[in-house]
Structures are given as structure tokens and as C-alpha cells.
PDB file of C-alpha atoms in Angstrom:
ATOM      1  CA  UNK A   1     140.063 138.005  87.075  1.00  0.00           C
ATOM      2  CA  UNK A   2     138.318 134.726  87.846  1.00  0.00           C
ATOM      3  CA  UNK A   3     141.509 132.845  88.728  1.00  0.00           C
ATOM      4  CA  UNK A   4     142.655 132.770  92.337  1.00  0.00           C
ATOM      5  CA  UNK A   5     145.250 129.965  92.255  1.00  0.00           C
ATOM      6  CA  UNK A   6     148.150 130.381  89.849  1.00  0.00           C
ATOM      7  CA  UNK A   7     150.328 127.296  89.419  1.00  0.00           C
ATOM      8  CA  UNK A   8     153.622 127.996  87.709  1.00  0.00           C
ATOM      9  CA  UNK A   9     156.099 125.599  86.221  1.00  0.00           C
ATOM     10  CA  UNK A  10     159.577 126.736  87.249  1.00  0.00           C
ATOM     11  CA  UNK A  11     162.191 125.801  84.653  1.00  0.00           C
ATOM     12  CA  UNK A  12     161.928 127.676  81.352  1.00  0.00           C
ATOM     13  CA  UNK A  13     158.751 129.372  82.547  1.00  0.00           C
ATOM     14  CA  UNK A  14     159.897 131.567  85.446  1.00  0.00           C
ATOM     15  CA  UNK A  15     163.587 130.643  85.441  1.00  0.00           C
ATOM     16  CA  UNK A  16     165.756 130.355  82.342  1.00  0.00           C
ATOM     17  CA  UNK A  17     166.966 126.838  82.990  1.00  0.00           C
ATOM     18  CA  UNK A  18     168.733 126.581  79.640  1.00  0.00           C
ATOM     19  CA  UNK A  19     171.030 129.470  80.585  1.00  0.00           C
ATOM     20  CA  UNK A  20     171.550 128.126  84.101  1.00  0.00           C
ATOM     21  CA  UNK A  21     172.197 124.621  82.795  1.00  0.00           C
ATOM     22  CA  UNK A  22     174.868 125.815  80.366  1.00  0.00           C
ATOM     23  CA  UNK A  23     176.686 127.816  83.055  1.00  0.00           C
ATOM     24  CA  UNK A  24     176.542 124.925  85.518  1.00  0.00           C
ATOM     25  CA  UNK A  25     177.728 122.409  82.933  1.00  0.00           C
ATOM     26  CA  UNK A  26     180.752 124.578  82.122  1.00  0.00           C
ATOM     27  CA  UNK A  27     181.577 125.024  85.810  1.00  0.00           C
ATOM     28  CA  UNK A  28     181.251 121.305  86.453  1.00  0.00           C
ATOM     29  CA  UNK A  29     183.556 120.165  83.681  1.00  0.00           C
ATOM     30  CA  UNK A  30     186.030 122.903  84.505  1.00  0.00           C
ATOM     31  CA  UNK A  31     186.146 121.715  88.111  1.00  0.00           C
ATOM     32  CA  UNK A  32     186.845 118.185  86.831  1.00  0.00           C
ATOM     33  CA  UNK A  33     189.773 119.481  84.775  1.00  0.00           C
ATOM     34  CA  UNK A  34     188.147 119.436  81.334  1.00  0.00           C
ATOM     35  CA  UNK A  35     188.775 122.695  79.501  1.00  0.00           C
ATOM     36  CA  UNK A  36     188.230 121.840  75.828  1.00  0.00           C
ATOM     37  CA  UNK A  37     185.385 123.513  73.839  1.00  0.00           C
ATOM     38  CA  UNK A  38     182.046 122.460  75.328  1.00  0.00           C
ATOM     39  CA  UNK A  39     179.372 123.255  72.759  1.00  0.00           C
ATOM     40  CA  UNK A  40     179.193 119.868  71.029  1.00  0.00           C
ATOM     41  CA  UNK A  41     179.533 118.044  74.326  1.00  0.00           C
ATOM     42  CA  UNK A  42     176.836 120.156  75.965  1.00  0.00           C
ATOM     43  CA  UNK A  43     174.430 119.602  73.069  1.00  0.00           C
ATOM     44  CA  UNK A  44     174.928 115.861  73.398  1.00  0.00           C
ATOM     45  CA  UNK A  45     174.427 116.058  77.160  1.00  0.00           C
ATOM     46  CA  UNK A  46     171.153 117.950  76.657  1.00  0.00           C
ATOM     47  CA  UNK A  47     169.791 115.275  74.336  1.00  0.00           C
ATOM     48  CA  UNK A  48     170.699 112.508  76.784  1.00  0.00           C
ATOM     49  CA  UNK A  49     169.283 114.485  79.702  1.00  0.00           C
ATOM     50  CA  UNK A  50     165.999 115.168  77.903  1.00  0.00           C
ATOM     51  CA  UNK A  51     165.559 111.495  77.047  1.00  0.00           C
ATOM     52  CA  UNK A  52     166.180 110.484  80.662  1.00  0.00           C
ATOM     53  CA  UNK A  53     163.701 113.069  81.959  1.00  0.00           C
ATOM     54  CA  UNK A  54     161.043 111.684  79.618  1.00  0.00           C
ATOM     55  CA  UNK A  55     161.747 108.242  81.075  1.00  0.00           C
ATOM     56  CA  UNK A  56     161.480 109.626  84.597  1.00  0.00           C
ATOM     57  CA  UNK A  57     158.121 111.248  83.812  1.00  0.00           C
ATOM     58  CA  UNK A  58     156.934 107.926  82.413  1.00  0.00           C
ATOM     59  CA  UNK A  59     158.005 106.251  85.655  1.00  0.00           C
ATOM     60  CA  UNK A  60     160.689 104.010  84.134  1.00  0.00           C
ATOM     61  CA  UNK A  61     163.793 105.485  85.800  1.00  0.00           C
ATOM     62  CA  UNK A  62     164.461 107.017  89.223  1.00  0.00           C
ATOM     63  CA  UNK A  63     165.580 110.612  89.611  1.00  0.00           C
ATOM     64  CA  UNK A  64     168.774 109.688  91.467  1.00  0.00           C
ATOM     65  CA  UNK A  65     169.710 107.381  88.591  1.00  0.00           C
ATOM     66  CA  UNK A  66     168.932 110.130  86.059  1.00  0.00           C
ATOM     67  CA  UNK A  67     171.149 112.704  87.768  1.00  0.00           C
ATOM     68  CA  UNK A  68     174.238 110.496  87.460  1.00  0.00           C
ATOM     69  CA  UNK A  69     173.491 108.545  84.297  1.00  0.00           C
ATOM     70  CA  UNK A  70     173.188 111.653  82.103  1.00  0.00           C
ATOM     71  CA  UNK A  71     176.854 112.343  82.825  1.00  0.00           C
ATOM     72  CA  UNK A  72     177.853 108.693  82.620  1.00  0.00           C
ATOM     73  CA  UNK A  73     176.369 108.396  79.130  1.00  0.00           C
ATOM     74  CA  UNK A  74     177.871 111.688  77.953  1.00  0.00           C
ATOM     75  CA  UNK A  75     181.357 110.832  79.182  1.00  0.00           C
ATOM     76  CA  UNK A  76     181.225 107.285  77.805  1.00  0.00           C
ATOM     77  CA  UNK A  77     180.070 108.470  74.375  1.00  0.00           C
ATOM     78  CA  UNK A  78     183.064 110.810  74.172  1.00  0.00           C
ATOM     79  CA  UNK A  79     185.713 108.597  75.764  1.00  0.00           C
ATOM     80  CA  UNK A  80     186.167 110.932  78.730  1.00  0.00           C
ATOM     81  CA  UNK A  81     187.736 109.514  81.883  1.00  0.00           C
ATOM     82  CA  UNK A  82     185.684 111.678  84.246  1.00  0.00           C
ATOM     83  CA  UNK A  83     183.707 110.684  87.332  1.00  0.00           C
ATOM     84  CA  UNK A  84     179.935 110.924  86.607  1.00  0.00           C
ATOM     85  CA  UNK A  85     179.011 110.863  90.299  1.00  0.00           C
ATOM     86  CA  UNK A  86     181.340 113.767  91.050  1.00  0.00           C
ATOM     87  CA  UNK A  87     179.980 115.592  88.004  1.00  0.00           C
ATOM     88  CA  UNK A  88     176.415 115.082  89.188  1.00  0.00           C
ATOM     89  CA  UNK A  89     177.162 116.481  92.634  1.00  0.00           C
ATOM     90  CA  UNK A  90     179.066 119.484  91.284  1.00  0.00           C
ATOM     91  CA  UNK A  91     176.347 120.240  88.742  1.00  0.00           C
ATOM     92  CA  UNK A  92     173.548 120.123  91.309  1.00  0.00           C
ATOM     93  CA  UNK A  93     175.478 122.350  93.703  1.00  0.00           C
ATOM     94  CA  UNK A  94     176.106 124.876  90.950  1.00  0.00           C
ATOM     95  CA  UNK A  95     172.481 125.224  89.841  1.00  0.00           C
ATOM     96  CA  UNK A  96     171.457 127.408  92.781  1.00  0.00           C
ATOM     97  CA  UNK A  97     174.301 129.837  91.988  1.00  0.00           C
ATOM     98  CA  UNK A  98     173.506 130.214  88.284  1.00  0.00           C
ATOM     99  CA  UNK A  99     169.852 131.298  88.437  1.00  0.00           C
ATOM    100  CA  UNK A 100     168.625 133.448  85.536  1.00  0.00           C
ATOM    101  CA  UNK A 101     165.099 134.905  85.587  1.00  0.00           C
ATOM    102  CA  UNK A 102     162.851 134.889  82.531  1.00  0.00           C
ATOM    103  CA  UNK A 103     161.961 138.463  81.587  1.00  0.00           C
ATOM    104  CA  UNK A 104     158.849 139.562  83.453  1.00  0.00           C
ATOM    105  CA  UNK A 105     158.843 136.709  85.992  1.00  0.00           C
ATOM    106  CA  UNK A 106     159.343 138.765  89.162  1.00  0.00           C
ATOM    107  CA  UNK A 107     156.721 141.371  88.298  1.00  0.00           C
ATOM    108  CA  UNK A 108     154.202 138.732  87.240  1.00  0.00           C
ATOM    109  CA  UNK A 109     154.532 136.713  90.453  1.00  0.00           C
ATOM    110  CA  UNK A 110     154.232 139.866  92.545  1.00  0.00           C
ATOM    111  CA  UNK A 111     151.108 141.007  90.697  1.00  0.00           C
ATOM    112  CA  UNK A 112     149.351 137.646  90.847  1.00  0.00           C
ATOM    113  CA  UNK A 113     150.223 137.141  94.523  1.00  0.00           C
ATOM    114  CA  UNK A 114     148.310 140.366  95.127  1.00  0.00           C
ATOM    115  CA  UNK A 115     145.065 138.936  93.723  1.00  0.00           C
ATOM    116  CA  UNK A 116     145.398 135.281  94.710  1.00  0.00           C
ATOM    117  CA  UNK A 117     147.867 132.527  95.544  1.00  0.00           C
ATOM    118  CA  UNK A 118     150.975 131.571  93.577  1.00  0.00           C
ATOM    119  CA  UNK A 119     152.314 128.039  93.748  1.00  0.00           C
ATOM    120  CA  UNK A 120     155.219 126.315  91.991  1.00  0.00           C
ATOM    121  CA  UNK A 121     154.662 122.909  90.368  1.00  0.00           C
ATOM    122  CA  UNK A 122     157.873 121.273  89.219  1.00  0.00           C
ATOM    123  CA  UNK A 123     159.332 117.881  88.368  1.00  0.00           C
ATOM    124  CA  UNK A 124     162.719 119.123  89.571  1.00  0.00           C
ATOM    125  CA  UNK A 125     164.466 117.895  92.717  1.00  0.00           C
ATOM    126  CA  UNK A 126     163.087 119.303  95.984  1.00  0.00           C
ATOM    127  CA  UNK A 127     166.266 120.722  97.516  1.00  0.00           C
ATOM    128  CA  UNK A 128     167.598 122.142  94.266  1.00  0.00           C
ATOM    129  CA  UNK A 129     164.351 123.879  93.349  1.00  0.00           C
ATOM    130  CA  UNK A 130     163.909 125.356  96.822  1.00  0.00           C
ATOM    131  CA  UNK A 131     167.438 126.789  96.707  1.00  0.00           C
ATOM    132  CA  UNK A 132     166.920 128.185  93.200  1.00  0.00           C
ATOM    133  CA  UNK A 133     163.686 129.871  94.216  1.00  0.00           C
ATOM    134  CA  UNK A 134     165.464 131.547  97.131  1.00  0.00           C
ATOM    135  CA  UNK A 135     168.330 132.654  94.864  1.00  0.00           C
ATOM    136  CA  UNK A 136     165.872 134.043  92.321  1.00  0.00           C
ATOM    137  CA  UNK A 137     164.174 136.344  94.822  1.00  0.00           C
ATOM    138  CA  UNK A 138     160.741 134.968  93.877  1.00  0.00           C
ATOM    139  CA  UNK A 139     160.193 133.236  97.201  1.00  0.00           C
ATOM    140  CA  UNK A 140     158.409 136.171  98.836  1.00  0.00           C
ATOM    141  CA  UNK A 141     155.605 135.893  96.268  1.00  0.00           C
ATOM    142  CA  UNK A 142     155.209 132.097  96.398  1.00  0.00           C
ATOM    143  CA  UNK A 143     152.831 130.335  98.771  1.00  0.00           C
ATOM    144  CA  UNK A 144     153.989 126.756  98.245  1.00  0.00           C
ATOM    145  CA  UNK A 145     156.212 124.522  96.125  1.00  0.00           C
ATOM    146  CA  UNK A 146     155.001 121.149  94.857  1.00  0.00           C
ATOM    147  CA  UNK A 147     157.754 118.858  93.565  1.00  0.00           C
ATOM    148  CA  UNK A 148     157.520 115.406  92.052  1.00  0.00           C
ATOM    149  CA  UNK A 149     160.165 114.241  94.497  1.00  0.00           C
ATOM    150  CA  UNK A 150     158.068 115.226  97.515  1.00  0.00           C
ATOM    151  CA  UNK A 151     154.711 113.882  96.318  1.00  0.00           C
ATOM    152  CA  UNK A 152     155.970 110.759  94.556  1.00  0.00           C
ATOM    153  CA  UNK A 153     154.402 111.512  91.165  1.00  0.00           C
ATOM    154  CA  UNK A 154     155.504 113.628  88.219  1.00  0.00           C
ATOM    155  CA  UNK A 155     153.601 115.913  85.863  1.00  0.00           C
ATOM    156  CA  UNK A 156     151.419 115.131  83.928  1.00  0.00           C
ATOM    157  CA  UNK A 157     150.170 112.525  86.431  1.00  0.00           C
ATOM    158  CA  UNK A 158     146.831 113.656  87.904  1.00  0.00           C
ATOM    159  CA  UNK A 159     148.045 112.604  91.359  1.00  0.00           C
ATOM    160  CA  UNK A 160     150.745 115.277  91.155  1.00  0.00           C
ATOM    161  CA  UNK A 161     148.102 117.958  90.659  1.00  0.00           C
ATOM    162  CA  UNK A 162     145.914 116.517  93.404  1.00  0.00           C
ATOM    163  CA  UNK A 163     148.870 116.899  95.761  1.00  0.00           C
ATOM    164  CA  UNK A 164     149.404 120.494  94.612  1.00  0.00           C
ATOM    165  CA  UNK A 165     145.749 121.283  95.292  1.00  0.00           C
ATOM    166  CA  UNK A 166     146.124 120.034  98.861  1.00  0.00           C
ATOM    167  CA  UNK A 167     149.042 122.400  99.425  1.00  0.00           C
ATOM    168  CA  UNK A 168     147.031 125.474  98.413  1.00  0.00           C
ATOM    169  CA  UNK A 169     145.267 127.618 101.012  1.00  0.00           C
ATOM    170  CA  UNK A 170     142.055 127.252  99.046  1.00  0.00           C
ATOM    171  CA  UNK A 171     141.423 125.160  95.962  1.00  0.00           C
ATOM    172  CA  UNK A 172     138.616 125.210  93.413  1.00  0.00           C
ATOM    173  CA  UNK A 173     139.147 123.805  89.934  1.00  0.00           C
ATOM    174  CA  UNK A 174     137.317 126.667  88.212  1.00  0.00           C
ATOM    175  CA  UNK A 175     139.618 129.209  89.883  1.00  0.00           C
ATOM    176  CA  UNK A 176     142.923 127.395  89.224  1.00  0.00           C
ATOM    177  CA  UNK A 177     145.246 127.725  86.240  1.00  0.00           C
ATOM    178  CA  UNK A 178     148.709 126.430  85.404  1.00  0.00           C
ATOM    179  CA  UNK A 179     151.231 128.459  83.405  1.00  0.00           C
ATOM    180  CA  UNK A 180     153.990 126.394  81.832  1.00  0.00           C
ATOM    181  CA  UNK A 181     156.170 125.913  78.770  1.00  0.00           C
ATOM    182  CA  UNK A 182     155.713 122.172  78.255  1.00  0.00           C
ATOM    183  CA  UNK A 183     152.692 120.800  76.460  1.00  0.00           C
ATOM    184  CA  UNK A 184     153.440 117.213  77.487  1.00  0.00           C
ATOM    185  CA  UNK A 185     153.766 117.942  81.207  1.00  0.00           C
ATOM    186  CA  UNK A 186     152.099 121.223  82.168  1.00  0.00           C
ATOM    187  CA  UNK A 187     149.268 121.574  79.656  1.00  0.00           C
ATOM    188  CA  UNK A 188     148.444 117.889  79.333  1.00  0.00           C
ATOM    189  CA  UNK A 189     148.473 117.594  83.113  1.00  0.00           C
ATOM    190  CA  UNK A 190     146.022 120.489  83.386  1.00  0.00           C
ATOM    191  CA  UNK A 191     143.772 118.881  80.767  1.00  0.00           C
ATOM    192  CA  UNK A 192     143.706 115.610  82.672  1.00  0.00           C
ATOM    193  CA  UNK A 193     143.075 117.299  86.019  1.00  0.00           C
ATOM    194  CA  UNK A 194     140.342 119.557  84.697  1.00  0.00           C
ATOM    195  CA  UNK A 195     141.844 123.003  85.235  1.00  0.00           C
ATOM    196  CA  UNK A 196     142.648 125.779  82.787  1.00  0.00           C
ATOM    197  CA  UNK A 197     146.137 126.295  81.391  1.00  0.00           C
ATOM    198  CA  UNK A 198     148.282 128.956  79.795  1.00  0.00           C
ATOM    199  CA  UNK A 199     150.993 127.740  77.440  1.00  0.00           C
ATOM    200  CA  UNK A 200     154.129 129.899  77.640  1.00  0.00           C
ATOM    201  CA  UNK A 201     155.448 129.603  74.094  1.00  0.00           C
ATOM    202  CA  UNK A 202     158.139 132.250  73.507  1.00  0.00           C
ATOM    203  CA  UNK A 203     159.547 130.483  70.438  1.00  0.00           C
ATOM    204  CA  UNK A 204     156.208 130.234  68.640  1.00  0.00           C
ATOM    205  CA  UNK A 205     156.393 126.432  68.463  1.00  0.00           C
ATOM    206  CA  UNK A 206     153.606 124.522  66.748  1.00  0.00           C
ATOM    207  CA  UNK A 207     151.286 122.443  68.910  1.00  0.00           C
ATOM    208  CA  UNK A 208     151.272 119.000  67.325  1.00  0.00           C
ATOM    209  CA  UNK A 209     150.371 117.245  70.570  1.00  0.00           C
ATOM    210  CA  UNK A 210     147.140 116.112  72.156  1.00  0.00           C
ATOM    211  CA  UNK A 211     147.403 118.826  74.829  1.00  0.00           C
ATOM    212  CA  UNK A 212     144.967 121.735  74.498  1.00  0.00           C
ATOM    213  CA  UNK A 213     145.925 124.987  76.260  1.00  0.00           C
ATOM    214  CA  UNK A 214     143.177 127.393  77.306  1.00  0.00           C
ATOM    215  CA  UNK A 215     145.430 130.360  76.573  1.00  0.00           C
ATOM    216  CA  UNK A 216     148.786 130.913  74.890  1.00  0.00           C
ATOM    217  CA  UNK A 217     151.337 133.696  75.442  1.00  0.00           C
ATOM    218  CA  UNK A 218     154.729 134.471  73.941  1.00  0.00           C
ATOM    219  CA  UNK A 219     155.826 136.684  76.841  1.00  0.00           C
ATOM    220  CA  UNK A 220     155.253 136.635  80.587  1.00  0.00           C
ATOM    221  CA  UNK A 221     154.325 140.294  80.263  1.00  0.00           C
ATOM    222  CA  UNK A 222     151.168 139.150  78.430  1.00  0.00           C
ATOM    223  CA  UNK A 223     149.874 136.729  81.069  1.00  0.00           C
ATOM    224  CA  UNK A 224     147.799 139.103  83.207  1.00  0.00           C
ATOM    225  CA  UNK A 225     146.230 140.800  80.189  1.00  0.00           C
ATOM    226  CA  UNK A 226     145.432 137.421  78.643  1.00  0.00           C
ATOM    227  CA  UNK A 227     143.834 136.024  81.795  1.00  0.00           C
ATOM    228  CA  UNK A 228     141.849 139.163  82.633  1.00  0.00           C
ATOM    229  CA  UNK A 229     138.555 139.347  80.711  1.00  0.00           C
ATOM    230  CA  UNK A 230     138.088 142.560  78.748  1.00  0.00           C
ATOM    231  CA  UNK A 231     135.087 144.431  80.204  1.00  0.00           C
TER     232      UNK A 231
END
């Protein structure tokens, strides 16, 4: 295997953030005294949250604003007299207790740590992501964690990847690869920085973006086989 530095996105690549998010959202609203059916409300929250994250990645909103405003918008749109700041705090606290691993994540990180260095590259909040990594049990295989909050730039900004490279024990572009589920952040960022990429695409989504992955896998179980040249 030519790769020696394996950069992994965290949410929806190694950790099932969608499952964790749903559990945390239910806990949060329950703690605020809201016990009506959540599905429609949660779907609306997800759409608002996604739009705000896109704005954050474009540099037009701050992360602290995002974390509260996603609840403020959701509650306002549904006429709910609930405190968005309290919701934000409860939600963030819950995330580290609702960690769900993507199938194959633990074995993959262990295997790749045996042949090189594994790093996490995430646009998530520093403290939350560190706690979730500990809860997941993946920490023993991970050399470093690069977050947008710590470096001041978000994927796909090249400066984010430059910061990640500085955190690695040894960095060479031709030996580095990022594995991630998002074309617009992970794969596009790799393209701009000049390293290879592996698009984790479990749903078989079409690539109608400008991002060009080097490899594509539908399962984490396929990553090592895909990256290892057949002799």
C-alpha cells in the first residue's frame, strides 16, 4: 500500500451521525418538555441545520451562531415556545452519549494504524468531536484530530488541509489520502490540496459535482482492498 497517512472524515464516515443526531434531538426536546411526535419536526430541523452548515463552510456564519440558530429557526417555524439556547446546550451534551459506529469503522482504523498514521479531519466542534471519538473507542487508533474550530478554516479550504498536514508525524502528498462521505467538503478539498481521495458512498449517490474522487467505496470493509494495488 503506497498510502501512509489516512485522513478520515468523522461524521457519516466513521460515526453514524444521522443516528446520533436523531437520538440527541429526541432527548433534547424531551428534556425541554416537548413530547409530541418528532419526525416532521426533526426533518425540518435537519434541512435548517444543513443550510446553516453550508453557510459556515462558506465562511458566512459563525459556528456558535449556527448551533443556536438551527433550533431558533425550527422552533419559530413551528410556533414552539422553547429556549433555543437551552436546546443547543442539551443537544451538544447529548451527542457524546449517543455515538453509533458505521459498520467496519473500528476494524478499518485498527488495520490502517498498523501500516501508517490515521488522522481525523472534521468541521465539527473541537470539544464535541474529541468526546465522541473517546466514546466510540476509536481513539486508540487515531494519531491526531484536526477540527475547523481549532485551525480557523473549514473543509474544503486548502488551509484546513495544510493545518492537518502539520499535525501528522510525517506528511507527503503522494502518500496521503482522505476518506469521506461528502463530495463538496472531503473530496473537493482533497482535489484542491493535491492528495488522493476515497469517496464513501454507501447510498450509491450520483456524482453531479465538480469533485473527482480517486476511489469510491460503498462499504468501509472495501477500503483496504480498494487502496491496496493488486499484485
